[in-house]
Coordinates of C-alpha atoms in Angstrom, one line a residue:
X24 CA -20.3 -62.4 -28.4
X25 CA -18.0 -60.2 -25.9
X26 CA -19.0 -61.5 -22.0
X27 CA -18.9 -58.8 -20.1
X28 CA -16.3 -58.9 -16.7
X29 CA -17.3 -57.8 -13.0
X30 CA -15.2 -56.2 -10.0
X31 CA -13.8 -58.4 -8.5
X32 CA -14.9 -59.3 -4.7
X33 CA -11.2 -57.6 -3.2
X34 CA -12.5 -56.2 0.9
X35 CA -13.4 -58.3 3.4
X36 CA -15.7 -60.9 4.0
X37 CA -18.7 -59.9 6.3
X38 CA -16.9 -62.3 9.5
X39 CA -14.1 -59.8 8.8
X40 CA -15.4 -56.8 9.0
X41 CA -17.7 -57.2 11.7
X42 CA -14.5 -58.0 13.6
X43 CA -12.6 -54.5 13.0
X44 CA -15.3 -52.6 13.3
X45 CA -16.0 -54.2 17.0
X46 CA -12.5 -53.4 17.3
X47 CA -12.5 -49.8 16.1
X48 CA -16.0 -48.9 18.1
X49 CA -13.5 -50.4 20.9
X50 CA -11.3 -47.2 20.5
X51 CA -15.0 -45.3 20.3
X52 CA -15.6 -43.4 23.7
X53 CA -18.7 -44.8 24.9
X54 CA -20.4 -46.9 28.2
X55 CA -18.1 -49.7 27.0
X56 CA -15.1 -48.1 26.9
X57 CA -14.4 -46.0 29.7
X58 CA -12.2 -47.6 32.4
X59 CA -9.3 -47.9 28.7
X60 CA -10.8 -44.0 28.5
X61 CA -9.6 -43.7 32.1
X62 CA -5.9 -45.1 30.7
X63 CA -5.3 -43.6 27.7
X64 CA -5.3 -40.3 29.0
X65 CA -3.5 -40.9 32.1
X66 CA -0.7 -42.3 30.0
X67 CA -0.8 -39.2 28.6
X68 CA -1.4 -36.6 31.4
X69 CA 1.2 -38.0 33.4
X70 CA 3.9 -38.1 29.9
X71 CA 3.0 -34.2 29.5
X72 CA 3.7 -34.1 33.4
X73 CA 6.7 -35.4 33.2
X74 CA 8.1 -34.1 30.7
X75 CA 7.0 -30.7 32.0
X76 CA 8.7 -31.4 34.9
X77 CA 12.6 -31.6 33.6
X78 CA 12.5 -29.6 30.4
X79 CA 15.5 -27.2 31.4
X80 CA 15.0 -24.9 28.9
X81 CA 12.5 -23.8 26.4
X82 CA 13.2 -24.9 23.4
X83 CA 16.5 -28.3 21.9
X84 CA 16.8 -26.2 18.8
X85 CA 16.1 -28.0 16.5
X86 CA 15.9 -27.3 13.2
X87 CA 12.6 -28.4 10.5
X88 CA 15.5 -30.2 8.5
X89 CA 16.6 -32.5 11.2
X90 CA 12.5 -33.2 12.2
X91 CA 10.7 -34.0 9.4
X92 CA 12.4 -36.3 8.4
X93 CA 11.6 -38.8 11.8
X94 CA 8.2 -36.7 10.6
X95 CA 8.4 -38.3 7.1
X96 CA 8.7 -41.9 8.1
X97 CA 5.4 -41.4 9.9
X98 CA 3.6 -44.4 7.5
X99 CA 0.2 -43.7 8.7
X100 CA -1.6 -46.7 6.9
X101 CA 0.1 -49.3 9.3
X102 CA -1.2 -47.4 13.4
X103 CA 1.0 -49.3 16.0
X104 CA -2.8 -50.4 17.6
X105 CA -2.0 -49.6 21.4
X106 CA -2.4 -46.1 22.2
X107 CA 1.0 -46.7 24.1
X108 CA 2.6 -47.5 21.0
X109 CA 1.8 -44.1 19.5
X110 CA 2.2 -41.7 23.2
X111 CA 6.2 -43.1 22.4
X112 CA 6.5 -42.6 19.0
X113 CA 4.8 -39.1 19.7
X114 CA 7.5 -38.3 22.2
X115 CA 9.7 -38.5 19.4
X116 CA 7.8 -36.3 17.1
X117 CA 6.6 -33.7 19.0
X118 CA 6.9 -33.6 23.1
X119 CA 10.9 -34.3 22.9
X120 CA 11.5 -30.9 20.7
X121 CA 8.3 -28.6 21.8
X122 CA 8.4 -25.3 22.3
X123 CA 7.7 -25.0 26.5
X124 CA 5.6 -21.8 26.7
X125 CA 6.4 -22.4 31.0
X126 CA 10.1 -22.4 31.0
X127 CA 10.9 -18.3 32.8
X128 CA 13.4 -17.9 29.1
X129 CA 10.9 -18.4 26.5
X130 CA 10.4 -14.4 25.3
X131 CA 9.2 -14.8 22.5
X132 CA 5.6 -14.3 20.9
X133 CA 2.7 -13.4 23.0
X134 CA 1.9 -17.3 24.6
X135 CA 1.4 -17.8 28.3
X136 CA 1.7 -21.0 30.6
X137 CA -1.8 -21.6 30.7
X138 CA -4.3 -22.2 33.9
X139 CA -4.8 -26.3 35.3
X140 CA -8.3 -25.0 35.5
X141 CA -8.6 -23.9 32.0
X142 CA -7.2 -27.4 30.7
X143 CA -9.3 -28.9 33.0
X144 CA -12.0 -28.1 30.5
X145 CA -10.2 -28.9 27.9
X146 CA -11.3 -32.5 28.7
X147 CA -14.1 -31.7 29.7
X148 CA -14.7 -30.4 26.5
X149 CA -14.0 -32.6 23.6
X150 CA -14.5 -35.8 25.3
X151 CA -18.2 -34.7 25.5
X152 CA -17.3 -32.9 22.4
X153 CA -20.2 -29.8 22.4
X154 CA -20.6 -28.4 19.0
X155 CA -21.2 -23.9 19.6
X156 CA -23.1 -23.9 16.6
X157 CA -26.8 -25.1 17.9
X158 CA -28.8 -24.6 21.2
X159 CA -29.6 -29.2 20.5
X160 CA -26.0 -30.1 20.4
X161 CA -24.6 -27.5 23.0
X162 CA -28.4 -26.3 25.9
X163 CA -25.6 -25.5 28.9
X164 CA -22.7 -24.7 26.6
X165 CA -24.4 -22.3 24.7
X166 CA -25.3 -20.5 27.9
X167 CA -22.0 -20.7 29.6
X168 CA -20.5 -19.5 25.9
X169 CA -23.4 -16.3 26.6
X170 CA -22.8 -15.9 30.6
X171 CA -19.2 -15.5 29.9
X172 CA -20.0 -13.1 26.7
X173 CA -22.3 -10.8 29.1
X174 CA -19.7 -11.0 31.9
X175 CA -16.6 -10.3 29.4
X176 CA -19.4 -7.0 27.8
X177 CA -19.8 -5.7 31.9
X178 CA -16.5 -5.8 32.3
X179 CA -15.9 -3.7 29.4
X180 CA -18.5 -1.7 29.9
X181 CA -21.0 -1.7 26.2
X182 CA -23.6 -1.6 27.5
X183 CA -27.2 -3.5 27.9
X184 CA -27.8 -4.2 24.4
X185 CA -24.0 -6.3 24.0
X186 CA -23.9 -9.3 22.2
X187 CA -20.8 -11.6 21.3
X188 CA -19.3 -14.1 20.4
X189 CA -16.1 -16.8 20.9
X190 CA -13.8 -17.1 17.5
X191 CA -10.6 -19.0 17.3
X192 CA -8.5 -15.2 17.7
X193 CA -7.7 -12.1 17.6
X194 CA -7.7 -13.0 13.7
X195 CA -10.6 -14.0 12.8
X196 CA -12.9 -11.7 15.8
X197 CA -10.9 -9.1 14.1
X198 CA -12.0 -10.0 10.1
X199 CA -16.1 -10.0 11.4
X200 CA -16.0 -7.2 13.2
X201 CA -14.7 -4.8 9.9
X202 CA -17.3 -7.4 8.1
X203 CA -20.5 -6.4 10.5
X204 CA -18.3 -2.6 9.8
X205 CA -18.7 -3.0 6.1
X206 CA -21.9 -4.3 5.9
X207 CA -23.4 -0.9 8.0
X208 CA -21.4 1.2 5.8
X209 CA -22.7 -0.5 2.8
X210 CA -26.6 -0.8 4.7
X211 CA -27.8 2.3 2.4
X212 CA -26.8 0.3 -0.4
X213 CA -29.3 -1.2 -1.4
X214 CA -28.9 -1.5 -4.4
X215 CA -27.0 -4.4 -5.9
X216 CA -25.3 -1.3 -8.0
X217 CA -25.8 0.9 -5.4
X218 CA -23.1 -1.6 -3.4
X219 CA -20.2 -2.4 -6.4
X220 CA -20.5 2.0 -6.8
X221 CA -19.7 1.4 -3.2
X222 CA -17.3 -1.2 -2.2
X223 CA -14.0 0.0 -3.4
X224 CA -14.6 3.5 -1.6
X225 CA -14.2 2.5 1.0
X226 CA -11.2 2.7 4.0
X227 CA -10.2 1.0 6.8
X228 CA -7.8 3.3 9.5
X229 CA -5.7 1.4 11.4
X230 CA -2.2 2.3 13.2
X231 CA 1.0 2.2 11.4
X232 CA 1.4 -0.7 14.3
X233 CA -1.4 -2.0 14.8
X234 CA -2.1 -5.6 13.8
X235 CA -1.3 -7.2 9.6
X236 CA -4.8 -9.0 10.4
X237 CA -6.8 -5.9 9.6
X238 CA -4.4 -5.5 6.0
X239 CA -5.4 -9.2 5.8
X240 CA -8.9 -8.4 6.4
X241 CA -9.4 -5.8 4.0
X242 CA -8.5 -8.0 1.5
X243 CA -10.8 -11.5 2.4
X244 CA -13.0 -8.8 2.6
X245 CA -13.7 -7.8 -0.6
X246 CA -12.3 -4.0 -0.7
X247 CA -9.8 -2.0 -2.3
X248 CA -6.0 -2.9 -2.3
X249 CA -5.5 0.3 -0.8
X250 CA -8.7 0.2 1.3
X251 CA -6.1 0.3 5.1
X252 CA -4.6 3.3 5.9
X253 CA -1.8 2.7 7.7
X254 CA -2.2 6.0 10.3
X255 CA 1.0 7.8 12.6
X256 CA 1.7 7.1 15.5
X257 CA 3.4 8.7 18.2
X258 CA 7.1 8.1 20.2
X259 CA 5.2 6.1 21.8
X260 CA 4.1 4.1 18.7
X261 CA 0.1 5.0 20.1
X262 CA -1.7 5.9 16.8
X263 CA -2.4 10.6 16.6
X264 CA -5.7 11.2 16.8
X265 CA -5.4 13.9 15.5
X266 CA -4.4 12.4 11.8
X267 CA -7.5 9.8 12.5
X268 CA -9.2 13.0 12.2
X269 CA -7.0 14.3 9.5
X270 CA -7.5 11.8 8.0
X271 CA -11.1 10.8 8.5
X272 CA -11.7 14.2 6.3
X273 CA -9.5 13.8 3.5
X274 CA -11.0 10.1 2.8
X275 CA -13.9 12.8 2.7
X276 CA -13.1 15.1 -0.1
X277 CA -11.7 13.1 -2.3
X278 CA -15.2 11.3 -1.6
X279 CA -14.5 8.0 -0.6
X280 CA -15.9 6.7 3.3
X281 CA -13.9 5.8 6.3
X282 CA -16.7 3.0 7.3
X283 CA -14.0 1.6 10.2
X284 CA -11.1 3.3 12.8
X285 CA -9.3 0.6 13.7
X286 CA -8.0 1.8 17.7
X287 CA -5.5 -1.2 19.5
X288 CA -5.1 -1.8 22.6
X289 CA -1.8 -4.1 23.2
X290 CA -0.1 -3.7 20.0
X291 CA 1.8 -6.6 19.5
X292 CA 5.2 -5.2 19.3
X293 CA 5.0 -2.0 21.7
X294 CA 2.7 -3.2 24.1
X295 CA 1.7 0.5 23.1
X296 CA -2.5 1.4 24.0
X297 CA -4.0 3.7 21.3
X298 CA -6.0 6.5 23.7
X299 CA -9.2 5.5 22.9
X300 CA -10.8 8.2 24.6
X301 CA -10.2 10.5 22.0
X302 CA -10.4 8.2 19.5
X303 CA -13.7 7.1 20.7
X304 CA -14.7 11.5 20.3
X305 CA -13.1 11.5 17.0
X306 CA -15.7 8.9 15.6
X307 CA -18.8 10.0 17.1
X308 CA -18.8 12.6 16.1
X309 CA -18.1 11.4 12.2
X310 CA -20.4 8.4 12.2
X311 CA -17.3 6.5 12.0
X312 CA -17.0 2.9 13.3
X313 CA -15.1 2.2 15.7
X314 CA -13.0 -1.5 16.6
X315 CA -10.9 -1.7 19.3
X316 CA -8.2 -4.6 18.8
X317 CA -7.8 -5.6 22.8
X318 CA -6.8 -9.1 22.0
X319 CA -3.6 -8.5 24.1
X320 CA -4.5 -5.6 25.9
X321 CA -7.5 -7.4 27.7
X322 CA -6.2 -8.5 30.6
X323 CA -6.4 -5.6 31.9
X324 CA -10.0 -5.9 32.2
X325 CA -9.2 -8.0 35.6
X326 CA -6.5 -5.9 36.2
X327 CA -7.3 -4.8 40.2
X328 CA -4.4 -1.8 39.2
X329 CA -4.4 -0.9 35.5
X330 CA -7.9 -0.7 34.5
X331 CA -7.2 2.3 33.8
X332 CA -5.6 2.5 30.6
X333 CA -8.9 0.9 29.0
X334 CA -10.3 4.4 29.7
X335 CA -12.6 5.0 26.6
X336 CA -12.7 0.9 25.4
X337 CA -16.6 1.0 26.7
X338 CA -16.9 3.5 24.2
X339 CA -16.4 1.2 20.7
X340 CA -18.6 0.0 18.5
X341 CA -17.2 -3.9 18.5
X342 CA -13.7 -4.9 20.2
X343 CA -11.3 -8.2 20.1
X344 CA -10.3 -10.0 23.3
X345 CA -8.2 -12.7 23.0
X346 CA -8.1 -15.5 26.7
X347 CA -5.4 -17.2 25.7
X348 CA -3.3 -15.0 25.7
X349 CA -3.5 -13.0 28.6
X350 CA -6.1 -14.7 30.9
X351 CA -3.6 -17.7 30.5
X352 CA -6.4 -19.5 27.7
X353 CA -5.1 -22.6 26.0
X354 CA -5.2 -21.8 22.3
X355 CA -8.2 -21.2 21.2
X356 CA -10.2 -18.7 23.2
X357 CA -11.1 -15.6 21.8
X358 CA -14.3 -13.7 21.4
X359 CA -15.7 -10.3 19.8
X360 CA -18.3 -8.0 21.2
X361 CA -20.4 -5.7 19.6
X362 CA -22.3 -3.0 21.8
X363 CA -25.2 -3.5 19.4
X364 CA -26.6 -6.4 19.1
X365 CA -28.2 -6.7 15.9
X366 CA -25.7 -5.8 14.6
X367 CA -24.4 -9.5 14.2
X368 CA -27.6 -10.2 12.4
X369 CA -24.2 -9.5 8.9
X370 CA -23.2 -12.8 9.8
X371 CA -26.9 -14.1 9.9
X372 CA -28.0 -17.3 7.5
X373 CA -31.0 -19.4 7.6
X374 CA -30.4 -22.9 6.8
X375 CA -33.3 -25.0 7.1
X376 CA -31.9 -28.2 8.7
X377 CA -29.5 -26.1 11.2
X378 CA -30.6 -23.6 12.7
X379 CA -34.6 -22.5 10.1
X380 CA -36.0 -19.1 11.3
X381 CA -38.3 -19.8 12.8
X382 CA -36.5 -20.7 15.5
X383 CA -35.7 -16.7 16.4
X384 CA -39.3 -16.6 16.6
X385 CA -39.2 -20.0 18.6
X386 CA -36.4 -17.7 21.4
X387 CA -34.0 -20.8 20.3
X388 CA -30.4 -19.6 21.0
X389 CA -28.6 -20.7 18.7
X390 CA -25.2 -19.1 18.5
X391 CA -24.5 -19.7 14.9
X392 CA -26.8 -16.9 14.2
X393 CA -23.9 -14.8 15.4
X394 CA -20.5 -17.2 14.4
X395 CA -18.8 -16.7 10.6
X396 CA -18.0 -20.5 11.7
X397 CA -20.7 -23.1 12.1
X398 CA -19.1 -26.5 14.1
X399 CA -16.7 -24.6 16.9
X400 CA -15.7 -25.8 19.9
X401 CA -16.7 -25.0 23.3
X402 CA -13.9 -23.1 24.2
X403 CA -16.0 -21.0 26.8
X404 CA -15.4 -23.9 29.4
X405 CA -11.7 -23.3 30.3
X406 CA -12.4 -19.9 31.3
X407 CA -15.7 -21.1 33.0
X408 CA -14.1 -23.5 35.0
X409 CA -11.1 -21.3 35.2
X410 CA -13.3 -18.1 36.2
X411 CA -15.5 -19.5 39.1
X412 CA -11.5 -21.6 40.4
X413 CA -9.0 -18.7 40.4
X414 CA -11.3 -15.7 40.1
X415 CA -11.1 -12.2 38.2
X416 CA -8.9 -10.8 40.3
X417 CA -6.4 -13.9 40.4
X418 CA -6.3 -13.4 36.6
X419 CA -5.7 -10.3 37.3
X420 CA -2.8 -10.4 39.5
X421 CA -0.8 -13.0 37.1
X422 CA -1.3 -10.2 34.5
X423 CA -0.5 -7.6 36.8
X424 CA 2.9 -9.1 37.8
X425 CA 4.3 -10.0 34.4
X426 CA 3.7 -5.6 33.1
X427 CA 5.8 -4.9 36.6
X428 CA 8.5 -7.6 35.0
X429 CA 8.5 -5.9 31.6
X430 CA 9.1 -2.3 33.0
X431 CA 11.8 -4.5 35.3
X432 CA 13.6 -5.9 32.3
X433 CA 12.9 -1.6 30.1
X434 CA 15.3 -1.0 32.5
X435 CA 17.4 -3.4 32.8
X436 CA 18.0 -2.9 28.7
X437 CA 17.7 0.9 28.8
X438 CA 20.7 0.6 31.6
X439 CA 23.0 -0.8 29.5
X440 CA 25.3 1.3 27.3
X441 CA 25.5 -2.2 25.2
X442 CA 21.4 -2.1 23.8
X443 CA 19.4 0.6 22.5
X444 CA 15.7 0.4 23.9
X445 CA 12.7 1.6 21.9
X446 CA 9.6 3.3 23.4
X447 CA 9.1 1.6 27.3
X448 CA 5.1 -0.6 26.8
X449 CA 2.0 0.1 28.7
X450 CA 1.8 -3.8 29.1
X451 CA 4.6 -6.8 28.9
X452 CA 7.2 -6.5 26.0
X453 CA 10.4 -4.9 25.4
X454 CA 12.2 -4.4 21.4
X455 CA 15.4 -3.4 21.9
X456 CA 18.4 -3.7 19.8
X457 CA 22.8 -4.9 20.8
X458 CA 23.8 -1.6 19.9
X459 CA 28.7 -0.5 19.6
X460 CA 29.4 2.6 21.1
X461 CA 30.9 3.5 18.1
X462 CA 33.6 2.1 15.0
X463 CA 32.7 0.2 12.1
X464 CA 31.1 -2.6 14.6
X465 CA 27.5 0.7 14.3
X466 CA 27.3 -0.6 10.3
X467 CA 27.0 -4.5 11.6
X468 CA 24.1 -3.8 13.6
X469 CA 21.2 -5.2 11.8
X470 CA 23.0 -9.1 11.1
X471 CA 24.3 -8.7 14.4
X472 CA 21.1 -9.0 15.9
X473 CA 20.0 -11.2 13.3
X474 CA 22.3 -14.0 14.4
X475 CA 22.4 -13.8 17.7
X476 CA 18.2 -14.2 18.2
X477 CA 19.4 -17.2 15.7
X478 CA 22.0 -18.0 17.7
X479 CA 20.1 -17.5 20.3
X480 CA 17.8 -19.4 19.3
X481 CA 19.3 -23.1 18.4
X482 CA 21.2 -23.7 21.3
X483 CA 18.0 -23.7 22.4
X484 CA 18.6 -22.3 26.4
X485 CA 15.9 -18.8 25.5
X486 CA 14.0 -18.0 22.6
X487 CA 13.1 -14.3 22.4
X488 CA 11.5 -12.2 19.4
X489 CA 13.0 -10.6 16.4
X490 CA 11.0 -7.4 14.5
X491 CA 11.7 -4.3 12.4
X492 CA 11.9 -0.8 13.7
X493 CA 11.9 2.4 11.5
X494 CA 13.6 -0.6 8.7
X495 CA 16.4 -2.0 11.6
X496 CA 16.1 -4.9 12.9
X497 CA 15.6 -5.1 16.9
X498 CA 15.2 -8.0 19.2
X499 CA 11.8 -8.3 21.6
X500 CA 11.3 -10.0 24.7
X501 CA 7.5 -10.4 25.0
X502 CA 6.5 -11.2 28.8
X503 CA 3.6 -13.6 29.5
X504 CA 4.8 -16.0 31.7
X505 CA 4.6 -14.6 36.5
X506 CA 7.6 -16.9 37.0
X507 CA 10.2 -14.9 34.6
X508 CA 11.9 -12.9 36.7
X509 CA 14.4 -10.2 35.9
X510 CA 16.9 -12.5 37.0
X511 CA 16.7 -14.5 33.0
X512 CA 15.8 -11.1 31.7
X513 CA 19.4 -10.6 32.9
X514 CA 21.0 -14.0 31.5
X515 CA 19.7 -13.5 28.0
X516 CA 20.8 -10.4 27.9
X517 CA 24.5 -11.4 28.6
X518 CA 24.3 -14.4 26.0
X519 CA 22.1 -12.1 23.6
X520 CA 25.5 -9.4 23.8
X521 CA 27.8 -12.2 23.6
X522 CA 26.4 -14.0 20.8
X523 CA 26.1 -10.2 18.9
X524 CA 29.7 -9.6 19.6
X525 CA 31.1 -11.8 18.3
X526 CA 29.4 -11.7 15.5
X527 CA 30.7 -7.8 15.5
X528 CA 34.0 -9.9 16.5
X529 CA 34.7 -12.0 13.6
X530 CA 33.4 -10.1 11.2
X531 CA 35.3 -6.7 12.1
X532 CA 38.5 -8.7 12.7
X533 CA 38.2 -10.0 9.2
X534 CA 37.6 -6.1 7.4
X535 CA 40.3 -5.8 8.7
X536 CA 42.8 -8.3 8.0
X537 CA 41.5 -8.4 4.3
X538 CA 42.5 -4.5 4.9
X539 CA 45.9 -5.3 5.5
X540 CA 46.6 -7.8 3.9

């Protein structure tokens, strides 16, 4: 007869477990830990403040190969037991080599220095930890988000039936906008077979200079691989309305259905703003959904001098805004707005445990009824406090300042014979490249610009972006920091010219040596 065996108890005895649980509870925020909460956060704030006050360049130039071993050596199964020790460690694995967007020579991507009232909001919202899916998890937070959506819709001019929801960023906003457009296009196809037949024929028209998230969204939405049609742009890199009109006609003649046209108010590379009023007229005449991606250009909504650049946006069916770009908010803070709140029903799903349908009849405001996300941060609080402390005019003045600075930078680059500059931006980017005027060095321009960007980043003295224009490698300044001066731009240009020029000299000299030999 086999004697049964039983697993040996390997867990700690109850008194030990109770002691460990008590110690763990002390790390949770509650009425008995508020002093520890104050001390711990104050220590973290002090360390960040010291870094911000003392960093003298935007990056250190560290490489992934250099930093990865430091992170890999951290044993996450052996806690340090002390927040101060953890912050000491964090200095080595993060803060020391962080990318600092407040530095005036960070000129790469659409990352902004952040407003202090928004940082206050970040501290409050993370401690309270509201979740913006249902009223019974958020209460006042739900109303604050709704008020900000109404305020933004009013700034856009979408009308009394507008609505929207905060999102994680422009890509999610664009995804949800195209989801709504797809469902509106399929609304008449009640029969599953008819819907299945329609989906492969749906098309989205967007600028050739538009954001990649349009293509990515089409894939996520199950559209055909060739569903997104890139429409030609003019010399200012704005989509050509006549080309949009022609493409709609061509699609219809081919039996295809244009479910949406995506206009852009601030392309990532060129800061170009599509002719929104003309696009709105074309879409209205063709009964096509117009989505405007204003993730970058939404700062014009609070500008007292450039709001007219968005004329026509008020006729859009949906609009993407990214407050964490031109409203100087910390990531993440974005929203999708729609002209007709009924369109948001396409994102609604009722769950008995969360937002049963009866709550709609009771007029309980559950934001999950509008959102692709369920659990969602109270990111609206950051913008709320920023507006209550600073006001919209102050934000608009900051954005106007960076647009003015970009115009100065464009003048500086365009007048320098060492550089070739692309179109003048309506916003705050400058796309250019180092280009020798004559000789064999012109053939090395692509490689020289790539080298210059990498050498500049490795030095840590400045950071610029790179892109491709008509198949060629270009560099890009993206200005979102009002502290950046024309002198900063000029200094970075000299560094780029030095690195690119050195590359050309070294390689042409080597070629000449080989030829002579």
